[in-house]
Amino acid sequence: MRRRPNPWIAVPSLAAGAFGGGLGWVVNDVACRSDFGSGCVGRSIFWGGVGFALGLVGMAVIMVLVSRSIAEWREYQEREPEDPRS
């Protein structure tokens, strides 16, 4: 049985990506302020993008696994109970 993709997986994945991106940006921005180096904005954008990608992919994997396990559980519940004596 082939399942349709669930579009609601994208919502928490994008939220986790935004959180990861913001976290990457802030951590690098704080490190740049103490370093007084040049190119802080570029590095903050880079690490914000890395944080966004990691958060997005990580949450998407978790949501797909949860969605599949719920679908399998529902499928299991719909089957008739088997007689344990047979």
PDB file of N, CA and C in Angstrom:
ATOM      1  N   MET A   1       0.839  -1.173   0.000  1.00  0.00           N
ATOM      2  CA  MET A   1       0.000   0.000   0.000  1.00  0.00           C
ATOM      3  C   MET A   1       0.894   1.250   0.000  1.00  0.00           C
ATOM      4  N   ARG A   2       0.653   2.119  -0.937  1.00  0.00           N
ATOM      5  CA  ARG A   2       1.440   3.356  -1.037  1.00  0.00           C
ATOM      6  C   ARG A   2       0.677   4.486  -0.371  1.00  0.00           C
ATOM      7  N   ARG A   3       1.372   5.176   0.512  1.00  0.00           N
ATOM      8  CA  ARG A   3       0.749   6.288   1.225  1.00  0.00           C
ATOM      9  C   ARG A   3       1.034   7.600   0.508  1.00  0.00           C
ATOM     10  N   ARG A   4       0.082   8.517   0.593  1.00  0.00           N
ATOM     11  CA  ARG A   4       0.287   9.852   0.033  1.00  0.00           C
ATOM     12  C   ARG A   4       1.169  10.656   0.974  1.00  0.00           C
ATOM     13  N   PRO A   5       1.951  11.581   0.424  1.00  0.00           N
ATOM     14  CA  PRO A   5       2.756  12.438   1.300  1.00  0.00           C
ATOM     15  C   PRO A   5       1.861  13.335   2.154  1.00  0.00           C
ATOM     16  N   ASN A   6       2.269  13.535   3.373  1.00  0.00           N
ATOM     17  CA  ASN A   6       1.510  14.362   4.298  1.00  0.00           C
ATOM     18  C   ASN A   6       2.074  15.783   4.276  1.00  0.00           C
ATOM     19  N   PRO A   7       1.300  16.759   3.795  1.00  0.00           N
ATOM     20  CA  PRO A   7       1.835  18.124   3.722  1.00  0.00           C
ATOM     21  C   PRO A   7       2.055  18.758   5.093  1.00  0.00           C
ATOM     22  N   TRP A   8       1.442  18.233   6.139  1.00  0.00           N
ATOM     23  CA  TRP A   8       1.606  18.813   7.471  1.00  0.00           C
ATOM     24  C   TRP A   8       2.974  18.529   8.066  1.00  0.00           C
ATOM     25  N   ILE A   9       3.751  17.674   7.425  1.00  0.00           N
ATOM     26  CA  ILE A   9       5.124  17.423   7.876  1.00  0.00           C
ATOM     27  C   ILE A   9       5.973  18.675   7.662  1.00  0.00           C
ATOM     28  N   ALA A  10       5.636  19.480   6.671  1.00  0.00           N
ATOM     29  CA  ALA A  10       6.432  20.663   6.349  1.00  0.00           C
ATOM     30  C   ALA A  10       6.334  21.749   7.420  1.00  0.00           C
ATOM     31  N   VAL A  11       5.212  21.844   8.107  1.00  0.00           N
ATOM     32  CA  VAL A  11       5.017  22.927   9.076  1.00  0.00           C
ATOM     33  C   VAL A  11       6.013  22.842  10.242  1.00  0.00           C
ATOM     34  N   PRO A  12       6.080  21.713  10.978  1.00  0.00           N
ATOM     35  CA  PRO A  12       7.069  21.673  12.066  1.00  0.00           C
ATOM     36  C   PRO A  12       8.504  21.637  11.546  1.00  0.00           C
ATOM     37  N   SER A  13       8.703  21.101  10.346  1.00  0.00           N
ATOM     38  CA  SER A  13      10.052  21.071   9.778  1.00  0.00           C
ATOM     39  C   SER A  13      10.545  22.478   9.487  1.00  0.00           C
ATOM     40  N   LEU A  14       9.702  23.311   8.904  1.00  0.00           N
ATOM     41  CA  LEU A  14      10.082  24.696   8.644  1.00  0.00           C
ATOM     42  C   LEU A  14      10.282  25.481   9.942  1.00  0.00           C
ATOM     43  N   ALA A  15       9.444  25.197  10.938  1.00  0.00           N
ATOM     44  CA  ALA A  15       9.605  25.870  12.231  1.00  0.00           C
ATOM     45  C   ALA A  15      10.928  25.482  12.877  1.00  0.00           C
ATOM     46  N   ALA A  16      11.273  24.195  12.838  1.00  0.00           N
ATOM     47  CA  ALA A  16      12.555  23.751  13.401  1.00  0.00           C
ATOM     48  C   ALA A  16      13.714  24.322  12.599  1.00  0.00           C
ATOM     49  N   GLY A  17      13.562  24.422  11.284  1.00  0.00           N
ATOM     50  CA  GLY A  17      14.600  25.023  10.461  1.00  0.00           C
ATOM     51  C   GLY A  17      14.797  26.490  10.789  1.00  0.00           C
ATOM     52  N   ALA A  18      13.698  27.204  10.987  1.00  0.00           N
ATOM     53  CA  ALA A  18      13.801  28.622  11.353  1.00  0.00           C
ATOM     54  C   ALA A  18      14.475  28.788  12.710  1.00  0.00           C
ATOM     55  N   PHE A  19      14.132  27.941  13.656  1.00  0.00           N
ATOM     56  CA  PHE A  19      14.760  27.990  14.970  1.00  0.00           C
ATOM     57  C   PHE A  19      16.253  27.675  14.869  1.00  0.00           C
ATOM     58  N   GLY A  20      16.604  26.636  14.108  1.00  0.00           N
ATOM     59  CA  GLY A  20      18.010  26.285  13.926  1.00  0.00           C
ATOM     60  C   GLY A  20      18.787  27.379  13.215  1.00  0.00           C
ATOM     61  N   GLY A  21      18.168  27.993  12.222  1.00  0.00           N
ATOM     62  CA  GLY A  21      18.823  29.090  11.515  1.00  0.00           C
ATOM     63  C   GLY A  21      19.048  30.290  12.410  1.00  0.00           C
ATOM     64  N   GLY A  22      18.049  30.623  13.199  1.00  0.00           N
ATOM     65  CA  GLY A  22      18.200  31.732  14.136  1.00  0.00           C
ATOM     66  C   GLY A  22      19.260  31.445  15.183  1.00  0.00           C
ATOM     67  N   LEU A  23      19.294  30.225  15.647  1.00  0.00           N
ATOM     68  CA  LEU A  23      20.295  29.842  16.636  1.00  0.00           C
ATOM     69  C   LEU A  23      21.697  29.905  16.049  1.00  0.00           C
ATOM     70  N   GLY A  24      21.866  29.407  14.824  1.00  0.00           N
ATOM     71  CA  GLY A  24      23.167  29.487  14.167  1.00  0.00           C
ATOM     72  C   GLY A  24      23.604  30.922  13.955  1.00  0.00           C
ATOM     73  N   TRP A  25      22.665  31.767  13.571  1.00  0.00           N
ATOM     74  CA  TRP A  25      22.977  33.193  13.352  1.00  0.00           C
ATOM     75  C   TRP A  25      23.418  33.851  14.655  1.00  0.00           C
ATOM     76  N   VAL A  26      22.653  33.639  15.727  1.00  0.00           N
ATOM     77  CA  VAL A  26      22.935  34.312  16.991  1.00  0.00           C
ATOM     78  C   VAL A  26      24.254  33.833  17.589  1.00  0.00           C
ATOM     79  N   VAL A  27      24.504  32.537  17.564  1.00  0.00           N
ATOM     80  CA  VAL A  27      25.743  32.019  18.131  1.00  0.00           C
ATOM     81  C   VAL A  27      26.942  32.595  17.383  1.00  0.00           C
ATOM     82  N   ASN A  28      26.882  32.627  16.065  1.00  0.00           N
ATOM     83  CA  ASN A  28      27.994  33.188  15.301  1.00  0.00           C
ATOM     84  C   ASN A  28      28.107  34.691  15.504  1.00  0.00           C
ATOM     85  N   ASP A  29      26.987  35.376  15.612  1.00  0.00           N
ATOM     86  CA  ASP A  29      27.012  36.817  15.819  1.00  0.00           C
ATOM     87  C   ASP A  29      27.667  37.162  17.154  1.00  0.00           C
ATOM     88  N   VAL A  30      27.366  36.406  18.190  1.00  0.00           N
ATOM     89  CA  VAL A  30      27.985  36.636  19.495  1.00  0.00           C
ATOM     90  C   VAL A  30      29.477  36.339  19.428  1.00  0.00           C
ATOM     91  N   ALA A  31      29.863  35.262  18.727  1.00  0.00           N
ATOM     92  CA  ALA A  31      31.280  34.934  18.586  1.00  0.00           C
ATOM     93  C   ALA A  31      32.010  36.020  17.801  1.00  0.00           C
ATOM     94  N   CYS A  32      31.373  36.590  16.796  1.00  0.00           N
ATOM     95  CA  CYS A  32      32.007  37.650  16.007  1.00  0.00           C
ATOM     96  C   CYS A  32      32.211  38.917  16.820  1.00  0.00           C
ATOM     97  N   ARG A  33      31.273  39.238  17.682  1.00  0.00           N
ATOM     98  CA  ARG A  33      31.407  40.459  18.489  1.00  0.00           C
ATOM     99  C   ARG A  33      32.616  40.382  19.408  1.00  0.00           C
ATOM    100  N   SER A  34      32.918  39.196  19.914  1.00  0.00           N
ATOM    101  CA  SER A  34      34.067  39.076  20.804  1.00  0.00           C
ATOM    102  C   SER A  34      35.364  38.939  20.017  1.00  0.00           C
ATOM    103  N   ASP A  35      35.259  38.570  18.728  1.00  0.00           N
ATOM    104  CA  ASP A  35      36.442  38.335  17.895  1.00  0.00           C
ATOM    105  C   ASP A  35      36.901  39.611  17.188  1.00  0.00           C
ATOM    106  N   PHE A  36      36.002  40.516  16.913  1.00  0.00           N
ATOM    107  CA  PHE A  36      36.266  41.754  16.176  1.00  0.00           C
ATOM    108  C   PHE A  36      36.883  41.478  14.804  1.00  0.00           C
ATOM    109  N   GLY A  37      36.473  40.377  14.190  1.00  0.00           N
ATOM    110  CA  GLY A  37      36.994  40.051  12.863  1.00  0.00           C
ATOM    111  C   GLY A  37      36.106  40.624  11.782  1.00  0.00           C
ATOM    112  N   SER A  38      36.594  40.571  10.559  1.00  0.00           N
ATOM    113  CA  SER A  38      35.794  41.059   9.436  1.00  0.00           C
ATOM    114  C   SER A  38      34.995  39.896   8.860  1.00  0.00           C
ATOM    115  N   GLY A  39      33.952  40.206   8.139  1.00  0.00           N
ATOM    116  CA  GLY A  39      33.130  39.183   7.496  1.00  0.00           C
ATOM    117  C   GLY A  39      32.151  38.508   8.432  1.00  0.00           C
ATOM    118  N   CYS A  40      31.767  39.196   9.488  1.00  0.00           N
ATOM    119  CA  CYS A  40      30.855  38.595  10.458  1.00  0.00           C
ATOM    120  C   CYS A  40      29.475  38.327   9.867  1.00  0.00           C
ATOM    121  N   VAL A  41      28.988  39.225   9.042  1.00  0.00           N
ATOM    122  CA  VAL A  41      27.655  39.046   8.460  1.00  0.00           C
ATOM    123  C   VAL A  41      27.640  37.839   7.533  1.00  0.00           C
ATOM    124  N   GLY A  42      28.680  37.693   6.734  1.00  0.00           N
ATOM    125  CA  GLY A  42      28.755  36.548   5.825  1.00  0.00           C
ATOM    126  C   GLY A  42      28.816  35.229   6.571  1.00  0.00           C
ATOM    127  N   ARG A  43      29.610  35.198   7.629  1.00  0.00           N
ATOM    128  CA  ARG A  43      29.692  33.965   8.418  1.00  0.00           C
ATOM    129  C   ARG A  43      28.395  33.700   9.153  1.00  0.00           C
ATOM    130  N   SER A  44      27.728  34.745   9.629  1.00  0.00           N
ATOM    131  CA  SER A  44      26.442  34.560  10.309  1.00  0.00           C
ATOM    132  C   SER A  44      25.399  34.010   9.345  1.00  0.00           C
ATOM    133  N   ILE A  45      25.383  34.510   8.119  1.00  0.00           N
ATOM    134  CA  ILE A  45      24.453  33.995   7.111  1.00  0.00           C
ATOM    135  C   ILE A  45      24.770  32.535   6.807  1.00  0.00           C
ATOM    136  N   PHE A  46      26.046  32.214   6.670  1.00  0.00           N
ATOM    137  CA  PHE A  46      26.433  30.826   6.383  1.00  0.00           C
ATOM    138  C   PHE A  46      25.984  29.893   7.501  1.00  0.00           C
ATOM    139  N   TRP A  47      26.331  30.218   8.756  1.00  0.00           N
ATOM    140  CA  TRP A  47      25.971  29.339   9.863  1.00  0.00           C
ATOM    141  C   TRP A  47      24.474  29.342  10.136  1.00  0.00           C
ATOM    142  N   GLY A  48      23.797  30.437   9.826  1.00  0.00           N
ATOM    143  CA  GLY A  48      22.339  30.437   9.912  1.00  0.00           C
ATOM    144  C   GLY A  48      21.731  29.483   8.896  1.00  0.00           C
ATOM    145  N   GLY A  49      22.293  29.461   7.686  1.00  0.00           N
ATOM    146  CA  GLY A  49      21.825  28.523   6.660  1.00  0.00           C
ATOM    147  C   GLY A  49      22.095  27.079   7.027  1.00  0.00           C
ATOM    148  N   VAL A  50      23.268  26.835   7.613  1.00  0.00           N
ATOM    149  CA  VAL A  50      23.592  25.471   8.062  1.00  0.00           C
ATOM    150  C   VAL A  50      22.629  25.040   9.165  1.00  0.00           C
ATOM    151  N   GLY A  51      22.362  25.923  10.117  1.00  0.00           N
ATOM    152  CA  GLY A  51      21.415  25.608  11.188  1.00  0.00           C
ATOM    153  C   GLY A  51      20.018  25.365  10.650  1.00  0.00           C
ATOM    154  N   PHE A  52      19.611  26.178   9.665  1.00  0.00           N
ATOM    155  CA  PHE A  52      18.295  25.988   9.049  1.00  0.00           C
ATOM    156  C   PHE A  52      18.197  24.619   8.381  1.00  0.00           C
ATOM    157  N   ALA A  53      19.226  24.259   7.608  1.00  0.00           N
ATOM    158  CA  ALA A  53      19.208  22.979   6.894  1.00  0.00           C
ATOM    159  C   ALA A  53      19.191  21.806   7.869  1.00  0.00           C
ATOM    160  N   LEU A  54      20.008  21.868   8.909  1.00  0.00           N
ATOM    161  CA  LEU A  54      20.050  20.773   9.873  1.00  0.00           C
ATOM    162  C   LEU A  54      18.735  20.639  10.639  1.00  0.00           C
ATOM    163  N   GLY A  55      18.168  21.761  11.056  1.00  0.00           N
ATOM    164  CA  GLY A  55      16.886  21.715  11.750  1.00  0.00           C
ATOM    165  C   GLY A  55      15.770  21.194  10.862  1.00  0.00           C
ATOM    166  N   LEU A  56      15.753  21.645   9.623  1.00  0.00           N
ATOM    167  CA  LEU A  56      14.723  21.218   8.669  1.00  0.00           C
ATOM    168  C   LEU A  56      14.801  19.724   8.397  1.00  0.00           C
ATOM    169  N   VAL A  57      15.978  19.244   8.074  1.00  0.00           N
ATOM    170  CA  VAL A  57      16.141  17.819   7.744  1.00  0.00           C
ATOM    171  C   VAL A  57      15.891  16.946   8.968  1.00  0.00           C
ATOM    172  N   GLY A  58      16.415  17.352  10.107  1.00  0.00           N
ATOM    173  CA  GLY A  58      16.224  16.553  11.321  1.00  0.00           C
ATOM    174  C   GLY A  58      14.764  16.417  11.695  1.00  0.00           C
ATOM    175  N   MET A  59      14.038  17.516  11.682  1.00  0.00           N
ATOM    176  CA  MET A  59      12.619  17.454  12.036  1.00  0.00           C
ATOM    177  C   MET A  59      11.809  16.722  10.975  1.00  0.00           C
ATOM    178  N   ALA A  60      12.176  16.865   9.710  1.00  0.00           N
ATOM    179  CA  ALA A  60      11.460  16.151   8.649  1.00  0.00           C
ATOM    180  C   ALA A  60      11.610  14.638   8.819  1.00  0.00           C
ATOM    181  N   VAL A  61      12.805  14.180   9.166  1.00  0.00           N
ATOM    182  CA  VAL A  61      13.017  12.743   9.378  1.00  0.00           C
ATOM    183  C   VAL A  61      12.161  12.252  10.542  1.00  0.00           C
ATOM    184  N   ILE A  62      12.163  12.991  11.624  1.00  0.00           N
ATOM    185  CA  ILE A  62      11.369  12.592  12.789  1.00  0.00           C
ATOM    186  C   ILE A  62       9.883  12.576  12.448  1.00  0.00           C
ATOM    187  N   MET A  63       9.403  13.593  11.741  1.00  0.00           N
ATOM    188  CA  MET A  63       7.980  13.659  11.407  1.00  0.00           C
ATOM    189  C   MET A  63       7.558  12.548  10.458  1.00  0.00           C
ATOM    190  N   VAL A  64       8.420  12.190   9.509  1.00  0.00           N
ATOM    191  CA  VAL A  64       8.096  11.083   8.599  1.00  0.00           C
ATOM    192  C   VAL A  64       8.013   9.777   9.373  1.00  0.00           C
ATOM    193  N   LEU A  65       8.943   9.537  10.280  1.00  0.00           N
ATOM    194  CA  LEU A  65       8.913   8.310  11.068  1.00  0.00           C
ATOM    195  C   LEU A  65       7.686   8.249  11.967  1.00  0.00           C
ATOM    196  N   VAL A  66       7.319   9.360  12.576  1.00  0.00           N
ATOM    197  CA  VAL A  66       6.120   9.400  13.418  1.00  0.00           C
ATOM    198  C   VAL A  66       4.872   9.170  12.576  1.00  0.00           C
ATOM    199  N   SER A  67       4.805   9.803  11.417  1.00  0.00           N
ATOM    200  CA  SER A  67       3.650   9.647  10.534  1.00  0.00           C
ATOM    201  C   SER A  67       3.496   8.193  10.085  1.00  0.00           C
ATOM    202  N   ARG A  68       4.609   7.564   9.743  1.00  0.00           N
ATOM    203  CA  ARG A  68       4.549   6.155   9.320  1.00  0.00           C
ATOM    204  C   ARG A  68       4.125   5.244  10.459  1.00  0.00           C
ATOM    205  N   SER A  69       4.645   5.492  11.645  1.00  0.00           N
ATOM    206  CA  SER A  69       4.281   4.615  12.763  1.00  0.00           C
ATOM    207  C   SER A  69       2.804   4.776  13.124  1.00  0.00           C
ATOM    208  N   ILE A  70       2.272   5.987  13.047  1.00  0.00           N
ATOM    209  CA  ILE A  70       0.847   6.191  13.314  1.00  0.00           C
ATOM    210  C   ILE A  70       0.007   5.480  12.264  1.00  0.00           C
ATOM    211  N   ALA A  71       0.415   5.574  10.997  1.00  0.00           N
ATOM    212  CA  ALA A  71      -0.334   4.903   9.928  1.00  0.00           C
ATOM    213  C   ALA A  71      -0.296   3.387  10.108  1.00  0.00           C
ATOM    214  N   GLU A  72       0.852   2.859  10.492  1.00  0.00           N
ATOM    215  CA  GLU A  72       0.939   1.411  10.729  1.00  0.00           C
ATOM    216  C   GLU A  72       0.085   0.991  11.914  1.00  0.00           C
ATOM    217  N   TRP A  73       0.061   1.805  12.951  1.00  0.00           N
ATOM    218  CA  TRP A  73      -0.757   1.485  14.118  1.00  0.00           C
ATOM    219  C   TRP A  73      -2.236   1.488  13.756  1.00  0.00           C
ATOM    220  N   ARG A  74      -2.665   2.474  12.981  1.00  0.00           N
ATOM    221  CA  ARG A  74      -4.070   2.510  12.556  1.00  0.00           C
ATOM    222  C   ARG A  74      -4.419   1.317  11.681  1.00  0.00           C
ATOM    223  N   GLU A  75      -3.510   0.944  10.809  1.00  0.00           N
ATOM    224  CA  GLU A  75      -3.730  -0.221   9.953  1.00  0.00           C
ATOM    225  C   GLU A  75      -3.829  -1.488  10.800  1.00  0.00           C
ATOM    226  N   TYR A  76      -3.002  -1.598  11.803  1.00  0.00           N
ATOM    227  CA  TYR A  76      -3.025  -2.747  12.704  1.00  0.00           C
ATOM    228  C   TYR A  76      -4.342  -2.790  13.475  1.00  0.00           C
ATOM    229  N   GLN A  77      -4.839  -1.649  13.913  1.00  0.00           N
ATOM    230  CA  GLN A  77      -6.090  -1.592  14.670  1.00  0.00           C
ATOM    231  C   GLN A  77      -7.306  -1.928  13.812  1.00  0.00           C
ATOM    232  N   GLU A  78      -7.232  -1.661  12.509  1.00  0.00           N
ATOM    233  CA  GLU A  78      -8.362  -1.939  11.626  1.00  0.00           C
ATOM    234  C   GLU A  78      -8.505  -3.414  11.293  1.00  0.00           C
ATOM    235  N   ARG A  79      -7.415  -4.155  11.395  1.00  0.00           N
ATOM    236  CA  ARG A  79      -7.490  -5.591  11.110  1.00  0.00           C
ATOM    237  C   ARG A  79      -8.314  -6.305  12.176  1.00  0.00           C
ATOM    238  N   GLU A  80      -8.872  -7.416  11.762  1.00  0.00           N
ATOM    239  CA  GLU A  80      -9.615  -8.219  12.733  1.00  0.00           C
ATOM    240  C   GLU A  80      -8.627  -8.857  13.703  1.00  0.00           C
ATOM    241  N   PRO A  81      -9.018  -8.952  14.948  1.00  0.00           N
ATOM    242  CA  PRO A  81      -8.107  -9.601  15.898  1.00  0.00           C
ATOM    243  C   PRO A  81      -7.970 -11.083  15.560  1.00  0.00           C
ATOM    244  N   GLU A  82      -6.743 -11.543  15.607  1.00  0.00           N
ATOM    245  CA  GLU A  82      -6.490 -12.940  15.288  1.00  0.00           C
ATOM    246  C   GLU A  82      -6.730 -13.785  16.539  1.00  0.00           C
ATOM    247  N   ASP A  83      -7.194 -15.006  16.300  1.00  0.00           N
ATOM    248  CA  ASP A  83      -7.430 -15.920  17.393  1.00  0.00           C
ATOM    249  C   ASP A  83      -6.085 -16.494  17.852  1.00  0.00           C
ATOM    250  N   PRO A  84      -5.708 -16.291  19.111  1.00  0.00           N
ATOM    251  CA  PRO A  84      -4.385 -16.769  19.561  1.00  0.00           C
ATOM    252  C   PRO A  84      -4.305 -18.292  19.620  1.00  0.00           C
ATOM    253  N   ARG A  85      -5.435 -18.992  19.583  1.00  0.00           N
ATOM    254  CA  ARG A  85      -5.407 -20.465  19.655  1.00  0.00           C
ATOM    255  C   ARG A  85      -5.112 -21.108  18.311  1.00  0.00           C
ATOM    256  N   SER A  86      -5.166 -20.350  17.218  1.00  0.00           N
ATOM    257  CA  SER A  86      -4.950 -20.965  15.907  1.00  0.00           C
ATOM    258  C   SER A  86      -3.532 -20.839  15.435  1.00  0.00           C
TER     259      SER A  86
END
